[in-house]
Amino acid sequence: MGVLDHISDMFDCSSEHSKHKRRKQLQTVEIKVKMDCEGCERKVRRSVEGMKGVSSVTIEPKQHKLTVVGYVDPEKVVSRVAHRTGKKAEIWPYVPYDVVAHPYAQGVYDKKAPAGYVRRDDFQTNQLARASSTEVRYTTAFSDENPAACVVM
């Protein structure tokens, strides 16, 4: 391999293994952490305030919600809060009530959710109960729209 090949490899911009890191995007990370008192709030706030890339930290203690805005990785924020505070931390599992198609479906409605929120609907409507073929047969047998329905009705 010649000197020119070596120099062209050093300045090759098309390689996937670039030495420059991609900048992280500005993100809003919402985390659910149980906070009972002001001491817990302070502990949670201090666990993420010193983190590199954090722009702002907002805490809503009644909802047990921590909001972090900055150039951060969501998984790193969750793991740091869990490690530094010793509390269970998870990505905010709730969405506003209006966003979900079936807010009272099993697995979506959560009694522990803050007012106006339901659990995130990741499964959409796939797990909703569907009528089996026997149920459909019995309901159509006694339907008013079925001309061959039971005459007893």
PDB file of N, CA and C in Angstrom, residues 13-103:
ATOM      1  N   CYS A  13     -14.028  10.416   4.046  1.00  0.00           N
ATOM      2  CA  CYS A  13     -15.228  10.855   4.768  1.00  0.00           C
ATOM      3  C   CYS A  13     -16.389   9.883   4.610  1.00  0.00           C
ATOM      4  N   SER A  14     -16.258   8.919   3.733  1.00  0.00           N
ATOM      5  CA  SER A  14     -17.370   8.023   3.457  1.00  0.00           C
ATOM      6  C   SER A  14     -17.431   6.830   4.400  1.00  0.00           C
ATOM      7  N   SER A  15     -16.442   6.668   5.252  1.00  0.00           N
ATOM      8  CA  SER A  15     -16.455   5.482   6.118  1.00  0.00           C
ATOM      9  C   SER A  15     -17.510   5.636   7.197  1.00  0.00           C
ATOM     10  N   GLU A  16     -18.034   4.515   7.654  1.00  0.00           N
ATOM     11  CA  GLU A  16     -19.073   4.510   8.673  1.00  0.00           C
ATOM     12  C   GLU A  16     -18.491   4.797  10.045  1.00  0.00           C
ATOM     13  N   HIS A  17     -17.228   4.537  10.244  1.00  0.00           N
ATOM     14  CA  HIS A  17     -16.603   4.700  11.546  1.00  0.00           C
ATOM     15  C   HIS A  17     -15.989   6.086  11.660  1.00  0.00           C
ATOM     16  N   SER A  18     -16.824   7.091  11.593  1.00  0.00           N
ATOM     17  CA  SER A  18     -16.352   8.465  11.687  1.00  0.00           C
ATOM     18  C   SER A  18     -15.947   8.770  13.126  1.00  0.00           C
ATOM     19  N   LYS A  19     -14.929   9.591  13.282  1.00  0.00           N
ATOM     20  CA  LYS A  19     -14.454   9.939  14.615  1.00  0.00           C
ATOM     21  C   LYS A  19     -15.346  10.985  15.269  1.00  0.00           C
ATOM     22  N   HIS A  20     -16.158  11.654  14.464  1.00  0.00           N
ATOM     23  CA  HIS A  20     -17.048  12.681  15.003  1.00  0.00           C
ATOM     24  C   HIS A  20     -18.331  12.026  15.498  1.00  0.00           C
ATOM     25  N   LYS A  21     -18.729  12.387  16.738  1.00  0.00           N
ATOM     26  CA  LYS A  21     -19.970  11.848  17.284  1.00  0.00           C
ATOM     27  C   LYS A  21     -21.137  12.658  16.768  1.00  0.00           C
ATOM     28  N   ARG A  22     -22.265  11.978  16.605  1.00  0.00           N
ATOM     29  CA  ARG A  22     -23.481  12.682  16.233  1.00  0.00           C
ATOM     30  C   ARG A  22     -23.991  13.437  17.443  1.00  0.00           C
ATOM     31  N   ARG A  23     -24.455  14.645  17.239  1.00  0.00           N
ATOM     32  CA  ARG A  23     -25.025  15.408  18.351  1.00  0.00           C
ATOM     33  C   ARG A  23     -26.380  14.845  18.705  1.00  0.00           C
ATOM     34  N   LYS A  24     -26.648  14.775  19.980  1.00  0.00           N
ATOM     35  CA  LYS A  24     -27.954  14.312  20.427  1.00  0.00           C
ATOM     36  C   LYS A  24     -28.969  15.414  20.180  1.00  0.00           C
ATOM     37  N   GLN A  25     -30.205  15.009  19.956  1.00  0.00           N
ATOM     38  CA  GLN A  25     -31.260  15.974  19.711  1.00  0.00           C
ATOM     39  C   GLN A  25     -31.846  16.444  21.037  1.00  0.00           C
ATOM     40  N   LEU A  26     -32.391  17.644  21.030  1.00  0.00           N
ATOM     41  CA  LEU A  26     -33.064  18.167  22.205  1.00  0.00           C
ATOM     42  C   LEU A  26     -34.311  17.331  22.455  1.00  0.00           C
ATOM     43  N   GLN A  27     -34.409  16.770  23.644  1.00  0.00           N
ATOM     44  CA  GLN A  27     -35.524  15.886  23.964  1.00  0.00           C
ATOM     45  C   GLN A  27     -36.163  16.285  25.273  1.00  0.00           C
ATOM     46  N   THR A  28     -37.434  15.943  25.404  1.00  0.00           N
ATOM     47  CA  THR A  28     -38.142  16.083  26.664  1.00  0.00           C
ATOM     48  C   THR A  28     -38.389  14.671  27.166  1.00  0.00           C
ATOM     49  N   VAL A  29     -37.805  14.339  28.305  1.00  0.00           N
ATOM     50  CA  VAL A  29     -37.934  13.003  28.879  1.00  0.00           C
ATOM     51  C   VAL A  29     -38.824  13.106  30.108  1.00  0.00           C
ATOM     52  N   GLU A  30     -39.919  12.346  30.107  1.00  0.00           N
ATOM     53  CA  GLU A  30     -40.834  12.333  31.246  1.00  0.00           C
ATOM     54  C   GLU A  30     -40.666  11.005  31.964  1.00  0.00           C
ATOM     55  N   ILE A  31     -40.471  11.070  33.282  1.00  0.00           N
ATOM     56  CA  ILE A  31     -40.174   9.884  34.073  1.00  0.00           C
ATOM     57  C   ILE A  31     -41.122   9.822  35.263  1.00  0.00           C
ATOM     58  N   LYS A  32     -41.558   8.615  35.570  1.00  0.00           N
ATOM     59  CA  LYS A  32     -42.400   8.392  36.751  1.00  0.00           C
ATOM     60  C   LYS A  32     -41.506   7.909  37.883  1.00  0.00           C
ATOM     61  N   VAL A  33     -41.451   8.698  38.966  1.00  0.00           N
ATOM     62  CA  VAL A  33     -40.665   8.372  40.157  1.00  0.00           C
ATOM     63  C   VAL A  33     -41.529   8.712  41.362  1.00  0.00           C
ATOM     64  N   LYS A  34     -41.663   7.784  42.291  1.00  0.00           N
ATOM     65  CA  LYS A  34     -42.482   8.051  43.471  1.00  0.00           C
ATOM     66  C   LYS A  34     -41.756   9.018  44.396  1.00  0.00           C
ATOM     67  N   MET A  35     -42.437  10.139  44.704  1.00  0.00           N
ATOM     68  CA  MET A  35     -41.884  11.160  45.596  1.00  0.00           C
ATOM     69  C   MET A  35     -42.924  11.462  46.663  1.00  0.00           C
ATOM     70  N   ASP A  36     -42.559  11.248  47.924  1.00  0.00           N
ATOM     71  CA  ASP A  36     -43.494  11.438  49.023  1.00  0.00           C
ATOM     72  C   ASP A  36     -43.348  12.791  49.716  1.00  0.00           C
ATOM     73  N   CYS A  37     -42.135  13.316  49.759  1.00  0.00           N
ATOM     74  CA  CYS A  37     -41.892  14.541  50.532  1.00  0.00           C
ATOM     75  C   CYS A  37     -40.956  15.467  49.759  1.00  0.00           C
ATOM     76  N   GLU A  38     -40.673  16.616  50.355  1.00  0.00           N
ATOM     77  CA  GLU A  38     -39.785  17.579  49.712  1.00  0.00           C
ATOM     78  C   GLU A  38     -38.352  17.067  49.635  1.00  0.00           C
ATOM     79  N   GLY A  39     -37.967  16.237  50.592  1.00  0.00           N
ATOM     80  CA  GLY A  39     -36.632  15.642  50.568  1.00  0.00           C
ATOM     81  C   GLY A  39     -36.462  14.730  49.367  1.00  0.00           C
ATOM     82  N   CYS A  40     -37.517  13.965  49.055  1.00  0.00           N
ATOM     83  CA  CYS A  40     -37.477  13.090  47.867  1.00  0.00           C
ATOM     84  C   CYS A  40     -37.369  13.925  46.594  1.00  0.00           C
ATOM     85  N   GLU A  41     -38.143  15.015  46.550  1.00  0.00           N
ATOM     86  CA  GLU A  41     -38.084  15.896  45.379  1.00  0.00           C
ATOM     87  C   GLU A  41     -36.668  16.432  45.176  1.00  0.00           C
ATOM     88  N   ARG A  42     -36.062  16.909  46.263  1.00  0.00           N
ATOM     89  CA  ARG A  42     -34.716  17.466  46.200  1.00  0.00           C
ATOM     90  C   ARG A  42     -33.712  16.415  45.730  1.00  0.00           C
ATOM     91  N   LYS A  43     -33.858  15.203  46.254  1.00  0.00           N
ATOM     92  CA  LYS A  43     -32.949  14.113  45.891  1.00  0.00           C
ATOM     93  C   LYS A  43     -33.055  13.780  44.402  1.00  0.00           C
ATOM     94  N   VAL A  44     -34.294  13.723  43.903  1.00  0.00           N
ATOM     95  CA  VAL A  44     -34.528  13.415  42.485  1.00  0.00           C
ATOM     96  C   VAL A  44     -33.999  14.542  41.605  1.00  0.00           C
ATOM     97  N   ARG A  45     -34.270  15.783  42.006  1.00  0.00           N
ATOM     98  CA  ARG A  45     -33.802  16.940  41.214  1.00  0.00           C
ATOM     99  C   ARG A  45     -32.279  16.963  41.131  1.00  0.00           C
ATOM    100  N   ARG A  46     -31.607  16.753  42.242  1.00  0.00           N
ATOM    101  CA  ARG A  46     -30.147  16.784  42.260  1.00  0.00           C
ATOM    102  C   ARG A  46     -29.530  15.625  41.493  1.00  0.00           C
ATOM    103  N   SER A  47     -30.266  14.520  41.368  1.00  0.00           N
ATOM    104  CA  SER A  47     -29.707  13.374  40.650  1.00  0.00           C
ATOM    105  C   SER A  47     -29.540  13.646  39.158  1.00  0.00           C
ATOM    106  N   VAL A  48     -30.386  14.528  38.599  1.00  0.00           N
ATOM    107  CA  VAL A  48     -30.294  14.790  37.158  1.00  0.00           C
ATOM    108  C   VAL A  48     -29.777  16.179  36.806  1.00  0.00           C
ATOM    109  N   GLU A  49     -29.787  17.107  37.763  1.00  0.00           N
ATOM    110  CA  GLU A  49     -29.339  18.468  37.449  1.00  0.00           C
ATOM    111  C   GLU A  49     -27.878  18.524  37.019  1.00  0.00           C
ATOM    112  N   GLY A  50     -27.041  17.704  37.593  1.00  0.00           N
ATOM    113  CA  GLY A  50     -25.628  17.738  37.252  1.00  0.00           C
ATOM    114  C   GLY A  50     -25.276  16.936  36.026  1.00  0.00           C
ATOM    115  N   MET A  51     -26.251  16.319  35.411  1.00  0.00           N
ATOM    116  CA  MET A  51     -26.005  15.475  34.242  1.00  0.00           C
ATOM    117  C   MET A  51     -25.663  16.334  33.025  1.00  0.00           C
ATOM    118  N   LYS A  52     -24.730  15.869  32.241  1.00  0.00           N
ATOM    119  CA  LYS A  52     -24.283  16.601  31.063  1.00  0.00           C
ATOM    120  C   LYS A  52     -25.413  16.661  30.023  1.00  0.00           C
ATOM    121  N   GLY A  53     -25.691  17.848  29.505  1.00  0.00           N
ATOM    122  CA  GLY A  53     -26.701  18.031  28.468  1.00  0.00           C
ATOM    123  C   GLY A  53     -28.065  18.430  28.986  1.00  0.00           C
ATOM    124  N   VAL A  54     -28.279  18.445  30.298  1.00  0.00           N
ATOM    125  CA  VAL A  54     -29.590  18.786  30.856  1.00  0.00           C
ATOM    126  C   VAL A  54     -29.779  20.296  30.837  1.00  0.00           C
ATOM    127  N   SER A  55     -30.904  20.742  30.249  1.00  0.00           N
ATOM    128  CA  SER A  55     -31.210  22.172  30.189  1.00  0.00           C
ATOM    129  C   SER A  55     -32.119  22.598  31.334  1.00  0.00           C
ATOM    130  N   SER A  56     -33.185  21.817  31.575  1.00  0.00           N
ATOM    131  CA  SER A  56     -34.102  22.162  32.658  1.00  0.00           C
ATOM    132  C   SER A  56     -34.692  20.906  33.279  1.00  0.00           C
ATOM    133  N   VAL A  57     -35.067  21.045  34.561  1.00  0.00           N
ATOM    134  CA  VAL A  57     -35.669  19.940  35.315  1.00  0.00           C
ATOM    135  C   VAL A  57     -36.938  20.475  35.958  1.00  0.00           C
ATOM    136  N   THR A  58     -38.056  19.784  35.731  1.00  0.00           N
ATOM    137  CA  THR A  58     -39.331  20.160  36.327  1.00  0.00           C
ATOM    138  C   THR A  58     -39.887  18.966  37.080  1.00  0.00           C
ATOM    139  N   ILE A  59     -40.393  19.205  38.275  1.00  0.00           N
ATOM    140  CA  ILE A  59     -40.955  18.122  39.082  1.00  0.00           C
ATOM    141  C   ILE A  59     -42.398  18.445  39.425  1.00  0.00           C
ATOM    142  N   GLU A  60     -43.278  17.460  39.229  1.00  0.00           N
ATOM    143  CA  GLU A  60     -44.674  17.562  39.632  1.00  0.00           C
ATOM    144  C   GLU A  60     -44.915  16.470  40.673  1.00  0.00           C
ATOM    145  N   PRO A  61     -44.798  16.814  41.962  1.00  0.00           N
ATOM    146  CA  PRO A  61     -44.823  15.791  43.012  1.00  0.00           C
ATOM    147  C   PRO A  61     -46.166  15.076  43.164  1.00  0.00           C
ATOM    148  N   LYS A  62     -47.276  15.748  42.906  1.00  0.00           N
ATOM    149  CA  LYS A  62     -48.577  15.090  43.065  1.00  0.00           C
ATOM    150  C   LYS A  62     -48.797  14.011  42.016  1.00  0.00           C
ATOM    151  N   GLN A  63     -48.191  14.184  40.855  1.00  0.00           N
ATOM    152  CA  GLN A  63     -48.313  13.189  39.791  1.00  0.00           C
ATOM    153  C   GLN A  63     -47.140  12.221  39.786  1.00  0.00           C
ATOM    154  N   HIS A  64     -46.157  12.424  40.655  1.00  0.00           N
ATOM    155  CA  HIS A  64     -44.930  11.619  40.700  1.00  0.00           C
ATOM    156  C   HIS A  64     -44.236  11.664  39.346  1.00  0.00           C
ATOM    157  N   LYS A  65     -44.097  12.886  38.811  1.00  0.00           N
ATOM    158  CA  LYS A  65     -43.571  13.059  37.458  1.00  0.00           C
ATOM    159  C   LYS A  65     -42.344  13.959  37.455  1.00  0.00           C
ATOM    160  N   LEU A  66     -41.316  13.513  36.762  1.00  0.00           N
ATOM    161  CA  LEU A  66     -40.086  14.279  36.575  1.00  0.00           C
ATOM    162  C   LEU A  66     -39.941  14.545  35.082  1.00  0.00           C
ATOM    163  N   THR A  67     -39.762  15.803  34.700  1.00  0.00           N
ATOM    164  CA  THR A  67     -39.579  16.165  33.301  1.00  0.00           C
ATOM    165  C   THR A  67     -38.187  16.765  33.127  1.00  0.00           C
ATOM    166  N   VAL A  68     -37.411  16.169  32.242  1.00  0.00           N
ATOM    167  CA  VAL A  68     -36.056  16.625  31.970  1.00  0.00           C
ATOM    168  C   VAL A  68     -35.981  17.056  30.503  1.00  0.00           C
ATOM    169  N   VAL A  69     -35.510  18.272  30.258  1.00  0.00           N
ATOM    170  CA  VAL A  69     -35.349  18.778  28.896  1.00  0.00           C
ATOM    171  C   VAL A  69     -33.864  18.998  28.658  1.00  0.00           C
ATOM    172  N   GLY A  70     -33.379  18.477  27.529  1.00  0.00           N
ATOM    173  CA  GLY A  70     -31.975  18.679  27.203  1.00  0.00           C
ATOM    174  C   GLY A  70     -31.492  17.720  26.139  1.00  0.00           C
ATOM    175  N   TYR A  71     -30.208  17.760  25.912  1.00  0.00           N
ATOM    176  CA  TYR A  71     -29.570  16.884  24.931  1.00  0.00           C
ATOM    177  C   TYR A  71     -29.112  15.625  25.659  1.00  0.00           C
ATOM    178  N   VAL A  72     -30.077  14.763  25.991  1.00  0.00           N
ATOM    179  CA  VAL A  72     -29.805  13.579  26.806  1.00  0.00           C
ATOM    180  C   VAL A  72     -30.421  12.339  26.183  1.00  0.00           C
ATOM    181  N   ASP A  73     -29.950  11.192  26.632  1.00  0.00           N
ATOM    182  CA  ASP A  73     -30.499   9.903  26.232  1.00  0.00           C
ATOM    183  C   ASP A  73     -31.520   9.493  27.294  1.00  0.00           C
ATOM    184  N   PRO A  74     -32.784   9.217  26.914  1.00  0.00           N
ATOM    185  CA  PRO A  74     -33.812   8.887  27.904  1.00  0.00           C
ATOM    186  C   PRO A  74     -33.454   7.707  28.817  1.00  0.00           C
ATOM    187  N   GLU A  75     -32.865   6.667  28.252  1.00  0.00           N
ATOM    188  CA  GLU A  75     -32.521   5.499  29.063  1.00  0.00           C
ATOM    189  C   GLU A  75     -31.443   5.835  30.101  1.00  0.00           C
ATOM    190  N   LYS A  76     -30.502   6.696  29.730  1.00  0.00           N
ATOM    191  CA  LYS A  76     -29.462   7.099  30.673  1.00  0.00           C
ATOM    192  C   LYS A  76     -30.034   7.929  31.809  1.00  0.00           C
ATOM    193  N   VAL A  77     -31.015   8.770  31.500  1.00  0.00           N
ATOM    194  CA  VAL A  77     -31.649   9.584  32.539  1.00  0.00           C
ATOM    195  C   VAL A  77     -32.390   8.683  33.522  1.00  0.00           C
ATOM    196  N   VAL A  78     -33.136   7.717  33.009  1.00  0.00           N
ATOM    197  CA  VAL A  78     -33.885   6.802  33.876  1.00  0.00           C
ATOM    198  C   VAL A  78     -32.933   6.001  34.755  1.00  0.00           C
ATOM    199  N   SER A  79     -31.869   5.473  34.165  1.00  0.00           N
ATOM    200  CA  SER A  79     -30.937   4.668  34.950  1.00  0.00           C
ATOM    201  C   SER A  79     -30.212   5.517  35.987  1.00  0.00           C
ATOM    202  N   ARG A  80     -29.912   6.769  35.666  1.00  0.00           N
ATOM    203  CA  ARG A  80     -29.230   7.635  36.630  1.00  0.00           C
ATOM    204  C   ARG A  80     -30.137   7.970  37.804  1.00  0.00           C
ATOM    205  N   VAL A  81     -31.409   8.266  37.530  1.00  0.00           N
ATOM    206  CA  VAL A  81     -32.350   8.562  38.608  1.00  0.00           C
ATOM    207  C   VAL A  81     -32.503   7.340  39.509  1.00  0.00           C
ATOM    208  N   ALA A  82     -32.641   6.167  38.917  1.00  0.00           N
ATOM    209  CA  ALA A  82     -32.812   4.940  39.705  1.00  0.00           C
ATOM    210  C   ALA A  82     -31.567   4.659  40.540  1.00  0.00           C
ATOM    211  N   HIS A  83     -30.399   4.857  39.963  1.00  0.00           N
ATOM    212  CA  HIS A  83     -29.147   4.564  40.673  1.00  0.00           C
ATOM    213  C   HIS A  83     -28.881   5.572  41.795  1.00  0.00           C
ATOM    214  N   ARG A  84     -29.032   6.859  41.493  1.00  0.00           N
ATOM    215  CA  ARG A  84     -28.692   7.901  42.464  1.00  0.00           C
ATOM    216  C   ARG A  84     -29.697   8.001  43.613  1.00  0.00           C
ATOM    217  N   THR A  85     -30.982   7.735  43.334  1.00  0.00           N
ATOM    218  CA  THR A  85     -32.000   7.897  44.373  1.00  0.00           C
ATOM    219  C   THR A  85     -32.367   6.586  45.055  1.00  0.00           C
ATOM    220  N   GLY A  86     -32.126   5.479  44.384  1.00  0.00           N
ATOM    221  CA  GLY A  86     -32.530   4.189  44.942  1.00  0.00           C
ATOM    222  C   GLY A  86     -34.014   3.931  44.773  1.00  0.00           C
ATOM    223  N   LYS A  87     -34.675   4.741  43.979  1.00  0.00           N
ATOM    224  CA  LYS A  87     -36.119   4.587  43.742  1.00  0.00           C
ATOM    225  C   LYS A  87     -36.366   3.950  42.385  1.00  0.00           C
ATOM    226  N   LYS A  88     -37.541   3.351  42.244  1.00  0.00           N
ATOM    227  CA  LYS A  88     -37.918   2.761  40.961  1.00  0.00           C
ATOM    228  C   LYS A  88     -38.287   3.903  40.011  1.00  0.00           C
ATOM    229  N   ALA A  89     -37.664   3.914  38.853  1.00  0.00           N
ATOM    230  CA  ALA A  89     -37.929   4.958  37.861  1.00  0.00           C
ATOM    231  C   ALA A  89     -38.265   4.292  36.534  1.00  0.00           C
ATOM    232  N   GLU A  90     -39.239   4.861  35.830  1.00  0.00           N
ATOM    233  CA  GLU A  90     -39.625   4.343  34.520  1.00  0.00           C
ATOM    234  C   GLU A  90     -40.076   5.506  33.644  1.00  0.00           C
ATOM    235  N   ILE A  91     -40.025   5.281  32.348  1.00  0.00           N
ATOM    236  CA  ILE A  91     -40.514   6.284  31.397  1.00  0.00           C
ATOM    237  C   ILE A  91     -42.000   6.507  31.681  1.00  0.00           C
ATOM    238  N   TRP A  92     -42.453   7.740  31.596  1.00  0.00           N
ATOM    239  CA  TRP A  92     -43.834   8.105  31.922  1.00  0.00           C
ATOM    240  C   TRP A  92     -44.813   7.233  31.129  1.00  0.00           C
ATOM    241  N   PRO A  93     -45.594   6.388  31.828  1.00  0.00           N
ATOM    242  CA  PRO A  93     -46.440   5.414  31.124  1.00  0.00           C
ATOM    243  C   PRO A  93     -47.829   5.921  30.757  1.00  0.00           C
ATOM    244  N   TYR A  94     -48.128   7.192  30.997  1.00  0.00           N
ATOM    245  CA  TYR A  94     -49.487   7.692  30.786  1.00  0.00           C
ATOM    246  C   TYR A  94     -49.562   8.674  29.634  1.00  0.00           C
ATOM    247  N   VAL A  95     -50.724   8.715  29.004  1.00  0.00           N
ATOM    248  CA  VAL A  95     -51.013   9.684  27.950  1.00  0.00           C
ATOM    249  C   VAL A  95     -52.340  10.358  28.296  1.00  0.00           C
ATOM    250  N   PRO A  96     -52.627  11.535  27.743  1.00  0.00           N
ATOM    251  CA  PRO A  96     -53.920  12.168  28.020  1.00  0.00           C
ATOM    252  C   PRO A  96     -55.088  11.292  27.583  1.00  0.00           C
ATOM    253  N   TYR A  97     -56.162  11.408  28.320  1.00  0.00           N
ATOM    254  CA  TYR A  97     -57.365  10.619  28.108  1.00  0.00           C
ATOM    255  C   TYR A  97     -57.902  10.722  26.680  1.00  0.00           C
ATOM    256  N   ASP A  98     -57.807  11.911  26.079  1.00  0.00           N
ATOM    257  CA  ASP A  98     -58.388  12.159  24.751  1.00  0.00           C
ATOM    258  C   ASP A  98     -57.655  11.448  23.626  1.00  0.00           C
ATOM    259  N   VAL A  99     -56.408  11.072  23.829  1.00  0.00           N
ATOM    260  CA  VAL A  99     -55.579  10.495  22.773  1.00  0.00           C
ATOM    261  C   VAL A  99     -55.922   9.030  22.501  1.00  0.00           C
ATOM    262  N   VAL A 100     -56.409   8.324  23.505  1.00  0.00           N
ATOM    263  CA  VAL A 100     -56.644   6.877  23.406  1.00  0.00           C
ATOM    264  C   VAL A 100     -58.027   6.607  22.833  1.00  0.00           C
ATOM    265  N   ALA A 101     -58.105   5.640  21.914  1.00  0.00           N
ATOM    266  CA  ALA A 101     -59.373   5.304  21.279  1.00  0.00           C
ATOM    267  C   ALA A 101     -60.341   4.638  22.260  1.00  0.00           C
ATOM    268  N   HIS A 102     -59.854   3.723  23.084  1.00  0.00           N
ATOM    269  CA  HIS A 102     -60.689   3.001  24.051  1.00  0.00           C
ATOM    270  C   HIS A 102     -60.093   3.168  25.443  1.00  0.00           C
ATOM    271  N   PRO A 103     -60.413   4.281  26.140  1.00  0.00           N
ATOM    272  CA  PRO A 103     -59.753   4.554  27.417  1.00  0.00           C
ATOM    273  C   PRO A 103     -60.137   3.601  28.546  1.00  0.00           C
TER     274      PRO A 103
END
